[in-house]
PDB file of C-alpha atoms in Angstrom:
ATOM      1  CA  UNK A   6       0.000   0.000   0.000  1.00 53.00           C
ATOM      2  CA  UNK A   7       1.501   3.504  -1.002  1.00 61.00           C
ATOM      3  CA  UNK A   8       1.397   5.471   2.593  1.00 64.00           C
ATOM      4  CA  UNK A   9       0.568   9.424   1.428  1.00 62.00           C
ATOM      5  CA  UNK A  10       2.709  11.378   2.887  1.00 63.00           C
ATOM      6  CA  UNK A  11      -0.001  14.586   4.860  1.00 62.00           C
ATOM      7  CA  UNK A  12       1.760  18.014   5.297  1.00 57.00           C
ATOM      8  CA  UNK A  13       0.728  19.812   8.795  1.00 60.00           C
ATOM      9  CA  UNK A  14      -0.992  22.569   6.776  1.00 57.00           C
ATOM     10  CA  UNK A  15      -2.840  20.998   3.515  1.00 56.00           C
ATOM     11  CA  UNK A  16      -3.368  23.113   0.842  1.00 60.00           C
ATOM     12  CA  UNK A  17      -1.066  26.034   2.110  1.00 65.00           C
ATOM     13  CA  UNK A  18       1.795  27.032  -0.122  1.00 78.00           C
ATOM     14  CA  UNK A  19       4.682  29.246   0.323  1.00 81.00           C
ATOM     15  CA  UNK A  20       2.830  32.191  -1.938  1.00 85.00           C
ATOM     16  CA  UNK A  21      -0.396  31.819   0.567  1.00 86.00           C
ATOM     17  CA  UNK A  22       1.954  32.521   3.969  1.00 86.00           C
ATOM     18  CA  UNK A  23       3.713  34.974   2.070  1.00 91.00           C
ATOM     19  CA  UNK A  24       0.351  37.195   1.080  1.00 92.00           C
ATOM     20  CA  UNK A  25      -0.512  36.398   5.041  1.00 92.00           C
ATOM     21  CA  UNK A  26       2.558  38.446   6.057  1.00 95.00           C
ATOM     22  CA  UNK A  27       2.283  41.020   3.706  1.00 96.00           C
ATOM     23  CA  UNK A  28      -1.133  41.801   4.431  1.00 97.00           C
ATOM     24  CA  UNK A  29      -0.015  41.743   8.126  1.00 97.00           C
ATOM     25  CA  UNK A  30       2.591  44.243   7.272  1.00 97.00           C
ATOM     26  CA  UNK A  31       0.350  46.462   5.488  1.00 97.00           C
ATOM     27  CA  UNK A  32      -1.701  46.320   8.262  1.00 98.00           C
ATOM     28  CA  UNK A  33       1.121  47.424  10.855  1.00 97.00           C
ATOM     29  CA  UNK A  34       2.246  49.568   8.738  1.00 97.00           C
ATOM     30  CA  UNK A  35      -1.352  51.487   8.246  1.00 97.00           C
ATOM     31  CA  UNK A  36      -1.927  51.409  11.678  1.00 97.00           C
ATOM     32  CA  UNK A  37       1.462  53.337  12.744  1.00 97.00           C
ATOM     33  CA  UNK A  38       0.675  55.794   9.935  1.00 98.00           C
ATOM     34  CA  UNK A  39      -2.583  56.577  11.397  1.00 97.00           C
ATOM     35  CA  UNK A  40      -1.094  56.991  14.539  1.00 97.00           C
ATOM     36  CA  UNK A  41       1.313  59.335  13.377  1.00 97.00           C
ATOM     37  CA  UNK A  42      -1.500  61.383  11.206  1.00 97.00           C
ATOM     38  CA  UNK A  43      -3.525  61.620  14.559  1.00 97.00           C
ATOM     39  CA  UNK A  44      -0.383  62.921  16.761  1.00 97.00           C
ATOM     40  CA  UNK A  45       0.540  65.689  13.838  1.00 97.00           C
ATOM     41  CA  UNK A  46      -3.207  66.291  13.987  1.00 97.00           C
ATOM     42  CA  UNK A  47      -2.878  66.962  17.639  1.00 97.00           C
ATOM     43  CA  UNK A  48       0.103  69.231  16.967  1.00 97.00           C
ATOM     44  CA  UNK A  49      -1.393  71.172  14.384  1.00 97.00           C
ATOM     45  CA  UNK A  50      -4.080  72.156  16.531  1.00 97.00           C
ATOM     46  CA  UNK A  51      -2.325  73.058  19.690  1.00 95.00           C
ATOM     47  CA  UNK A  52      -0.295  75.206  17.220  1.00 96.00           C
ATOM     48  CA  UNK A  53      -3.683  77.066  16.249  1.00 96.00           C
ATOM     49  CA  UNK A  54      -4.850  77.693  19.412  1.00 96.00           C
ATOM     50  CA  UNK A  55      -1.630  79.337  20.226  1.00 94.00           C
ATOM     51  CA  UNK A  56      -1.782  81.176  17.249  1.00 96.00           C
ATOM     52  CA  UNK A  57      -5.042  82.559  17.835  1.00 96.00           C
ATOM     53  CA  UNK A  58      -4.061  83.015  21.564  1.00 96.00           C
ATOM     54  CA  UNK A  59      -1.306  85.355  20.236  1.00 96.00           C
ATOM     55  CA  UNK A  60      -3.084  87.358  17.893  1.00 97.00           C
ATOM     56  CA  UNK A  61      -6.006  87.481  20.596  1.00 96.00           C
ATOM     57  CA  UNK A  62      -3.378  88.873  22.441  1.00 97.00           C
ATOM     58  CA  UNK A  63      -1.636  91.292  20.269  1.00 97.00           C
ATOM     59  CA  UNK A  64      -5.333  92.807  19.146  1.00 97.00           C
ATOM     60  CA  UNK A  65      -5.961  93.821  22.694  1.00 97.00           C
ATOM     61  CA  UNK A  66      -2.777  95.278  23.201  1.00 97.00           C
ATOM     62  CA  UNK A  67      -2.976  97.169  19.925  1.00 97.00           C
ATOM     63  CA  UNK A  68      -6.436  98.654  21.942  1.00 97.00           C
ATOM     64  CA  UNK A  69      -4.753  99.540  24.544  1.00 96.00           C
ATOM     65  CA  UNK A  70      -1.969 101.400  23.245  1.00 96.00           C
ATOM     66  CA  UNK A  71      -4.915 102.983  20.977  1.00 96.00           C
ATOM     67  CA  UNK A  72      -6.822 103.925  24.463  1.00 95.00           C
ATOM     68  CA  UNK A  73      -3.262 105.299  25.564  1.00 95.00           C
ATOM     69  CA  UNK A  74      -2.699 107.507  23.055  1.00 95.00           C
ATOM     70  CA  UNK A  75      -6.625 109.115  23.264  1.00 94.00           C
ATOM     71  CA  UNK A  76      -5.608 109.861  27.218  1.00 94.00           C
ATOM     72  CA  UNK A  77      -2.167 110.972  25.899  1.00 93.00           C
ATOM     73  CA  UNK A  78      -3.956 113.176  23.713  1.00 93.00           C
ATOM     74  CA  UNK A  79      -6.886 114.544  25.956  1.00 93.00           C
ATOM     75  CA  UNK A  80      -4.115 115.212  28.075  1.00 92.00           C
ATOM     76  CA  UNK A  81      -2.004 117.463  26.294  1.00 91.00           C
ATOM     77  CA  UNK A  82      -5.044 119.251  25.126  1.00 92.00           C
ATOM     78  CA  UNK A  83      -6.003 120.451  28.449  1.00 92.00           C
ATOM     79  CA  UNK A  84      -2.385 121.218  29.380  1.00 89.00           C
ATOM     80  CA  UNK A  85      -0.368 121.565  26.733  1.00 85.00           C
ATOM     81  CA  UNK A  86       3.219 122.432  28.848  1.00 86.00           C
ATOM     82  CA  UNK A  87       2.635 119.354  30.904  1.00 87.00           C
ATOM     83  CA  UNK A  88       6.556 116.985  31.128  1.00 88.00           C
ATOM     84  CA  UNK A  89       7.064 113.601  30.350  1.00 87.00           C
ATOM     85  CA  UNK A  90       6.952 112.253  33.752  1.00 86.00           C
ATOM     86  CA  UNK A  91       3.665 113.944  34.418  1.00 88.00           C
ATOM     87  CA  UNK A  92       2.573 111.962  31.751  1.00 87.00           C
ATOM     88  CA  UNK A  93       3.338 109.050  32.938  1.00 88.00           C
ATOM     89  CA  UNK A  94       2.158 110.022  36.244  1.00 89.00           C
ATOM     90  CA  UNK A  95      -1.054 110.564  35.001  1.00 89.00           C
ATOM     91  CA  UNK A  96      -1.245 106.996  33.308  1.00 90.00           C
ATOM     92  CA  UNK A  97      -0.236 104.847  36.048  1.00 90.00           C
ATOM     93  CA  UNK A  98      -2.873 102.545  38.055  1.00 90.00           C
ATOM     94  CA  UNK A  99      -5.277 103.344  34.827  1.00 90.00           C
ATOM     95  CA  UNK A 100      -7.268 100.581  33.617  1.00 92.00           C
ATOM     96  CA  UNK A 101      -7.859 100.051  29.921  1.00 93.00           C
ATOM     97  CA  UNK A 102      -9.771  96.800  28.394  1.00 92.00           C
ATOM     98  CA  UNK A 103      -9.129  95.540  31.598  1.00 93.00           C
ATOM     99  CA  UNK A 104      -5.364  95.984  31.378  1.00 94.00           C
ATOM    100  CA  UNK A 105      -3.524  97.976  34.318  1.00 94.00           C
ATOM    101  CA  UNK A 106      -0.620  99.938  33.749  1.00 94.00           C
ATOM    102  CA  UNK A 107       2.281 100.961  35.751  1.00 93.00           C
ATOM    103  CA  UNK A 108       4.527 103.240  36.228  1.00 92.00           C
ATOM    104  CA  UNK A 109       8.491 102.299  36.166  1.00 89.00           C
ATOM    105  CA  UNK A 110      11.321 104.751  36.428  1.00 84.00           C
ATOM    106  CA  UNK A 111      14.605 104.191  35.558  1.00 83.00           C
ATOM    107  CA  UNK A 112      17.859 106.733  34.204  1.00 81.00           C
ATOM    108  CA  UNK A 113      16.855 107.335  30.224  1.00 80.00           C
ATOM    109  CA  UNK A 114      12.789 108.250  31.991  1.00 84.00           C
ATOM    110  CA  UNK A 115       9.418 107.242  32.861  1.00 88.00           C
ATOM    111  CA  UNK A 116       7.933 104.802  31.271  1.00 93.00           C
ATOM    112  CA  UNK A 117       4.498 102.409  31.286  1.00 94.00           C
ATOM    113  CA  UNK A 118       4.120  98.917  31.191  1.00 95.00           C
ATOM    114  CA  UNK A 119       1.444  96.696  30.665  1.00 96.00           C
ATOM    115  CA  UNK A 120       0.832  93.249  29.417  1.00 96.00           C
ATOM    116  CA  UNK A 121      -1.439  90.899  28.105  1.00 97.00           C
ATOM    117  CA  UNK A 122      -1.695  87.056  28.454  1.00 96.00           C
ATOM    118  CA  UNK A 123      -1.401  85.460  25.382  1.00 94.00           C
ATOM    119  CA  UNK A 124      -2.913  81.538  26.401  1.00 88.00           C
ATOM    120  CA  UNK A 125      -1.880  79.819  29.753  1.00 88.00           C
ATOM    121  CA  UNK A 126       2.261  80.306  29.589  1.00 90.00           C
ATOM    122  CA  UNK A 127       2.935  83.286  27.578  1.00 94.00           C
ATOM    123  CA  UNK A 128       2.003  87.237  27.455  1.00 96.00           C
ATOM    124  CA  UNK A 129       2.874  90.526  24.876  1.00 97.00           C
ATOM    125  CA  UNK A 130       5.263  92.483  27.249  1.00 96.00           C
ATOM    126  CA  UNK A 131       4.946  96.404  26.084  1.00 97.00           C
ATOM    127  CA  UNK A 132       6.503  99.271  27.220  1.00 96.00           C
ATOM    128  CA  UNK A 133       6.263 102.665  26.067  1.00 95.00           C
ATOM    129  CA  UNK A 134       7.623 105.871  26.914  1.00 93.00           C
ATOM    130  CA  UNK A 135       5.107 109.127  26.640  1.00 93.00           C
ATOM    131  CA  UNK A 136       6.418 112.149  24.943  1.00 90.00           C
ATOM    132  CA  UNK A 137       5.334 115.444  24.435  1.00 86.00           C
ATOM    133  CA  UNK A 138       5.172 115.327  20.502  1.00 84.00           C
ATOM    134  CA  UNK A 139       2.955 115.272  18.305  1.00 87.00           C
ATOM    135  CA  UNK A 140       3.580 111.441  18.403  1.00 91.00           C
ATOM    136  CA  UNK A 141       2.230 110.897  21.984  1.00 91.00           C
ATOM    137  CA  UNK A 142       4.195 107.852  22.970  1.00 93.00           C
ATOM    138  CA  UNK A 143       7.320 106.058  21.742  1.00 93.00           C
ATOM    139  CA  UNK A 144       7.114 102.376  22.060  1.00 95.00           C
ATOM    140  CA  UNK A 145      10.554 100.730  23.563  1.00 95.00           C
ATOM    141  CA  UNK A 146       9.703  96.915  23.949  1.00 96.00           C
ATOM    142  CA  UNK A 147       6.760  94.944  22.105  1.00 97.00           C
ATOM    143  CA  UNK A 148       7.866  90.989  22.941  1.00 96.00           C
ATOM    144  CA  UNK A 149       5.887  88.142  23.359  1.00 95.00           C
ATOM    145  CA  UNK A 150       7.791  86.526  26.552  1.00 94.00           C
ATOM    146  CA  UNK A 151       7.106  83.403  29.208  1.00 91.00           C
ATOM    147  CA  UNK A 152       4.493  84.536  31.870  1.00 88.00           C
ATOM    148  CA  UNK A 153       5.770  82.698  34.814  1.00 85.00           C
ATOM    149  CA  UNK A 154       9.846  82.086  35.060  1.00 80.00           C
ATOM    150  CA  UNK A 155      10.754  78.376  35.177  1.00 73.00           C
ATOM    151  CA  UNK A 156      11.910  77.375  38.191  1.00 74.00           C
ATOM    152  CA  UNK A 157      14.011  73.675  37.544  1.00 71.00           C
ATOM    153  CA  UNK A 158      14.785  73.120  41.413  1.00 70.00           C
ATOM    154  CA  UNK A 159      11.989  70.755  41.523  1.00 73.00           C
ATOM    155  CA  UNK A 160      12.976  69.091  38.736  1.00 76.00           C
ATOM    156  CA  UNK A 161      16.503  67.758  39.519  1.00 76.00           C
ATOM    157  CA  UNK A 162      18.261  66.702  36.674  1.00 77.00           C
ATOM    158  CA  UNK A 163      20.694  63.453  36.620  1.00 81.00           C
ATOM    159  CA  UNK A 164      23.746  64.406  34.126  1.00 81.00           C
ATOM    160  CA  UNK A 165      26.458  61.879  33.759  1.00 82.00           C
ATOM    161  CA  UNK A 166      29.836  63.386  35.222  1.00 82.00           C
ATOM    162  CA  UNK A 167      31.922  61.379  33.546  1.00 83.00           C
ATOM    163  CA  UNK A 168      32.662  57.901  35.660  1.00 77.00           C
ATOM    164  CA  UNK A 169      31.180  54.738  35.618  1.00 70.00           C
ATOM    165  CA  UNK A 170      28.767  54.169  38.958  1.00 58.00           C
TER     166      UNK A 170
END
């Protein structure tokens, strides 16, 4: 009697396991790609928000420096021999669109400084300097800078110094 000789997988050829793993390749493969579309998605819109945050930000500090220079300008209208520093005098502790300025003094003058937040960690820094020209105010900084300074001594970090433990 002629014994026939069964494989463990009847009917499977070499061309049918190789389709199997390409298909499961394609299928890895897909799946890491949509993974990676879905993070970039998530960074894309982070970026807008901080975008819009920002020009949010820069709009309302555009309205103040707009509401400045009306007071600058009501201002010298009523006294019209009034100094720099009585300027800025006059400015400090008003609020405009919910914005408070101050008053800081240094060597080159008076000066006032606001800012505005621009999302949860940053803010538009601007200080300006009021003059008596026909230009009202002179603007010295306009930067977009961290609201809160990092502090890292809660956050040790372990750096290699060069020897083996």
């Amino acid at each position: 009697m002629k014994q026939s000789r069964r494989l463990p997988f009847p009917g499977v050829g070499l061309s049918s396991l190789f389709m199997v793993f390409v298909i499961l390749c394609l299928t890895a493969f897909g799946i890491l790609s949509f993974s990676a579309a879905k993070s970039d998605w998530d960074l894309t819109q982070k970026h807008v928000q901080s975008v819009q945050a920002y020009y949010a930000a820069d709009s309302k500090a555009q309205q103040v420096l707009s509401g400045i220079d009306a007071r600058l300008y009501r201002l010298l209208q009523e006294n019209p021999v009034v100094n720099e520093t009585e300027l800025a005098r006059h400015l400090n502790g008003t609020v405009i669109d919910d914005v408070s300025l101050s008053l800081t003094a240094d060597s080159s003058g008076s000066k006032i400084a606001f800012s505005v937040p621009a999302g949860s960690v940053q803010e538009i820094q601007v200080e300006i300097q009021p003059i008596t020209g026909p230009e009202r105010y002179r603007v010295l900084s306009y930067r977009l800078a961290a609201s809160n300074e990092w502090n890292g001594a809660d956050q040790p970090l372990e750096l290699w110094q060069g020897s083996q433990p």
